[in-house]
Amino acid sequence: MIYFIGAGPGDPELLTLKAKRVIDSADVIIYAGSLVNPEVLVTCRKDAQIYDSAGMNLDEVLAVMLAAEAQGQLVARVHTGDPSIYGAIREQIDVLEKKDITYEVIPGVSSFVAAAAALGREYTLPSVSQTVILTRRAGRTPVPEGEDIVSLAQHQATMVIFLSVGQIEKLVAELIQGGYDETTPVAVVSRATWSDQKILVGQLNNIASQVRAAGITRQALVTVGEFLGDKFELSKLYDRYFSHGYRQGETK
């Protein structure tokens, strides 16, 4: 059996119970060593075969998985955060499906929700934003047509931008070009939930200098939008005068 596991953003205590159970019992573990906190493997079996996929290509990863599966071994393929977001699991799953090999995906805590927790903020504030755009800037790997930062910024929604902090100046320029005011609040969360987590808070017109001064070049999310501000409406969910399926609202 092969499991694709979301190892969470960094803190090993943010592993799901199911993920920890599988990792601890696996015969073979293939983990993304450049991103996954090695502490999530501390309680694995002493005789488990452990491979760091940071230096492996797709064919090499698949070879290990298929050889282990052929021997009836349990394989834990451990990705950072949640594997459905920039996890590159589809290309692995397609091969398994073509070979009729059973697999399961165990979701994990994504870094984008860990970043919100670190900031103590809610991405979907009433009257401010009800839409969250998860994206990245085009770099060595392009993005599909219409998904460039300038186009997406036109929606004025909450944006969470992955894999782009190393290009912070270009990112800021594109966000402003797309329609965000240069005073729009921005927060950069580096290595959310790790022991060396860093949080930078500013505006589009000053966040790049903060990022450079802090020496942050990777493993950080850039969050953009008025959700970081202090102006919003109270939700209807707990409004004493609002009725819904579980509560009759009071009459004003």
XYZ file of C-alpha atoms in Angstrom:
252
model
C 0.000 0.000 0.000
C 1.254 3.475 -0.865
C 0.253 6.559 1.095
C 0.785 10.154 0.015
C 1.012 12.126 3.230
C 0.746 15.813 3.999
C 3.320 16.400 6.724
C 2.057 19.864 7.587
C 3.932 23.170 7.534
C 6.727 22.281 9.932
C 5.626 21.715 13.507
C 5.587 17.906 13.926
C 2.613 18.207 16.274
C 0.548 19.376 13.308
C 0.708 15.922 11.731
C -2.720 14.317 11.631
C -3.157 11.246 13.788
C -3.565 9.126 10.675
C -0.428 10.534 9.055
C 1.623 9.820 12.166
C 0.265 6.275 12.420
C 1.227 5.508 8.816
C 4.674 7.116 9.050
C 5.437 5.255 12.286
C 4.490 1.889 10.771
C 5.898 2.317 7.251
C 8.501 -0.040 5.812
C 9.685 2.582 3.323
C 9.575 6.377 3.722
C 10.266 8.806 0.892
C 10.198 12.374 2.133
C 10.869 15.767 0.610
C 13.925 16.560 2.686
C 14.335 20.105 1.402
C 10.995 21.092 2.956
C 9.700 18.485 5.392
C 10.810 18.840 8.991
C 12.869 15.708 9.774
C 11.313 15.676 13.238
C 8.170 14.156 11.730
C 10.221 10.985 11.184
C 11.656 10.725 14.700
C 9.236 8.017 15.821
C 9.375 5.907 12.657
C 10.555 2.296 12.778
C 14.290 1.871 13.292
C 14.422 -0.607 10.421
C 12.474 1.622 8.008
C 14.205 2.431 4.737
C 14.303 6.236 4.420
C 14.896 8.116 1.169
C 15.268 11.879 0.773
C 13.585 12.786 -2.506
C 15.274 16.215 -2.659
C 18.041 14.700 -4.747
C 15.901 12.209 -6.657
C 14.088 12.554 -9.960
C 10.584 11.231 -10.668
C 11.798 7.948 -12.143
C 13.976 7.258 -9.102
C 11.127 7.993 -6.684
C 8.768 5.735 -8.604
C 11.342 2.962 -8.765
C 11.607 2.893 -4.969
C 7.826 2.987 -4.549
C 7.154 0.239 -7.081
C 9.883 -2.051 -5.758
C 8.557 -1.705 -2.213
C 4.964 -2.274 -3.317
C 5.981 -5.387 -5.229
C 7.318 -6.794 -1.956
C 4.085 -5.997 -0.135
C 5.666 -3.225 1.890
C 3.909 -0.151 3.261
C 5.194 3.048 1.635
C 4.838 6.542 3.111
C 5.461 9.233 0.483
C 5.755 12.304 2.671
C 5.171 15.765 1.233
C 5.234 19.144 2.947
C 2.022 20.944 3.931
C -0.901 19.424 2.065
C 0.119 17.437 -1.016
C -2.722 18.834 -3.128
C -1.038 22.268 -3.264
C 2.222 22.356 -5.247
C 2.821 18.774 -4.177
C 3.486 17.234 -7.614
C 1.594 14.097 -6.630
C -0.567 13.734 -9.750
C 2.374 12.572 -11.872
C 3.077 9.867 -9.304
C -0.556 8.866 -8.910
C -1.052 8.508 -12.664
C 1.677 5.865 -12.815
C 0.171 3.954 -9.896
C -3.309 4.024 -11.448
C -2.004 2.728 -14.768
C -0.464 -0.183 -12.887
C -3.612 -0.741 -10.773
C -1.671 -0.078 -7.577
C -3.710 0.931 -4.550
C -2.879 4.250 -2.924
C -4.392 6.750 -0.506
C -3.845 10.460 0.029
C -3.778 11.700 3.622
C -4.362 15.467 3.739
C -2.212 17.752 5.844
C -2.195 21.273 7.267
C -1.122 23.604 4.471
C 1.341 26.405 5.090
C -1.254 28.921 3.935
C -3.551 28.115 6.857
C -0.552 27.924 9.185
C 0.399 31.429 8.040
C -3.075 32.753 8.858
C -2.840 31.163 12.290
C 0.563 32.727 12.888
C -0.850 36.115 11.911
C -4.007 35.681 13.952
C -6.027 36.722 10.916
C -9.000 35.421 8.911
C -8.690 35.378 5.138
C -12.436 35.708 4.523
C -13.575 38.760 6.464
C -17.199 39.851 5.923
C -17.449 42.903 3.623
C -13.693 42.709 2.924
C -13.023 39.494 1.022
C -14.859 36.223 0.538
C -12.364 34.860 -1.955
C -8.857 33.523 -1.403
C -6.509 33.148 -4.366
C -3.642 30.679 -3.878
C -1.050 31.213 -6.563
C 2.581 31.832 -7.406
C 4.503 34.155 -9.650
C 5.852 32.855 -12.963
C 9.547 32.118 -12.653
C 11.599 29.312 -14.166
C 8.296 27.457 -14.373
C 5.571 29.403 -16.231
C 1.932 29.768 -15.186
C -1.084 29.181 -17.475
C -2.401 32.073 -19.519
C -4.612 34.365 -17.463
C -3.090 33.273 -14.158
C -0.302 35.840 -14.023
C -0.136 38.057 -10.923
C -1.305 41.180 -12.765
C -4.475 39.432 -13.970
C -5.290 37.856 -10.613
C -4.662 41.083 -8.707
C -7.531 42.714 -10.585
C -9.994 40.745 -8.439
C -8.815 42.585 -5.292
C -9.363 39.374 -3.344
C -7.197 38.006 -0.570
C -4.063 36.600 -2.185
C -1.662 34.019 -0.791
C 1.403 33.762 -2.975
C 3.679 30.740 -2.810
C 7.195 30.229 -4.173
C 7.716 33.908 -4.997
C 9.383 35.665 -2.078
C 12.763 35.488 -3.844
C 11.303 37.760 -6.528
C 9.624 40.134 -4.085
C 10.353 43.360 -5.984
C 8.864 42.025 -9.224
C 5.945 40.549 -7.321
C 5.126 43.878 -5.666
C 5.321 45.711 -8.991
C 2.897 43.253 -10.584
C 0.446 43.446 -7.693
C 0.352 47.235 -7.964
C 0.073 47.049 -11.742
C -2.903 44.720 -11.292
C -4.781 47.213 -9.156
C -3.736 46.965 -5.528
C -2.945 50.325 -3.956
C 0.664 50.640 -2.829
C -0.579 51.046 0.753
C -2.341 47.632 0.671
C -1.378 45.599 3.757
C 1.059 42.730 3.231
C 2.425 40.074 5.548
C 5.248 37.671 4.804
C 5.411 34.513 6.903
C 8.653 32.582 6.692
C 8.739 28.920 7.770
C 5.349 29.042 9.466
C 5.227 26.962 12.702
C 8.967 26.142 12.601
C 11.089 27.202 15.581
C 12.695 29.927 13.446
C 9.413 31.306 12.081
C 9.552 34.958 11.008
C 6.698 37.360 10.361
C 7.061 40.632 8.482
C 4.132 43.038 8.288
C 3.983 46.111 6.091
C 2.519 47.517 2.903
C 3.242 46.919 -0.748
C 5.417 50.023 -0.807
C 7.782 48.815 1.938
C 7.592 45.020 2.217
C 10.381 44.314 -0.294
C 12.960 46.213 1.747
C 11.886 44.332 4.877
C 12.199 40.984 3.125
C 15.686 41.789 1.853
C 16.800 43.088 5.244
C 15.583 39.874 6.896
C 17.432 37.747 4.339
C 14.318 35.777 3.386
C 14.709 34.166 -0.032
C 12.634 30.963 0.166
C 10.154 28.970 2.259
C 7.891 31.964 2.831
C 4.366 32.967 1.878
C 3.370 36.463 0.817
C -0.173 37.327 1.909
C -1.856 40.394 0.450
C -5.137 42.147 1.108
C -7.319 44.200 3.390
C -8.018 41.116 5.492
C -4.877 42.219 7.327
C -6.544 45.515 8.229
C -8.974 46.366 11.014
C -12.103 47.385 9.086
C -14.767 44.724 8.540
C -18.384 43.912 9.328
C -19.460 41.430 11.973
C -20.588 38.094 10.579
C -24.268 37.219 10.241
C -23.553 33.795 11.714
C -23.557 35.118 15.280
C -25.691 38.210 14.727
C -28.385 38.122 17.419
C -30.934 39.514 14.946
C -30.160 37.092 12.128
C -32.097 33.835 11.775
C -30.705 30.633 10.324
C -31.403 26.906 10.441
C -30.192 26.524 14.026
C -31.332 29.727 15.688
C -34.225 32.184 15.546
C -32.969 35.757 15.528
C -34.306 38.325 17.955
C -36.563 41.147 16.793
C -35.022 44.568 16.873
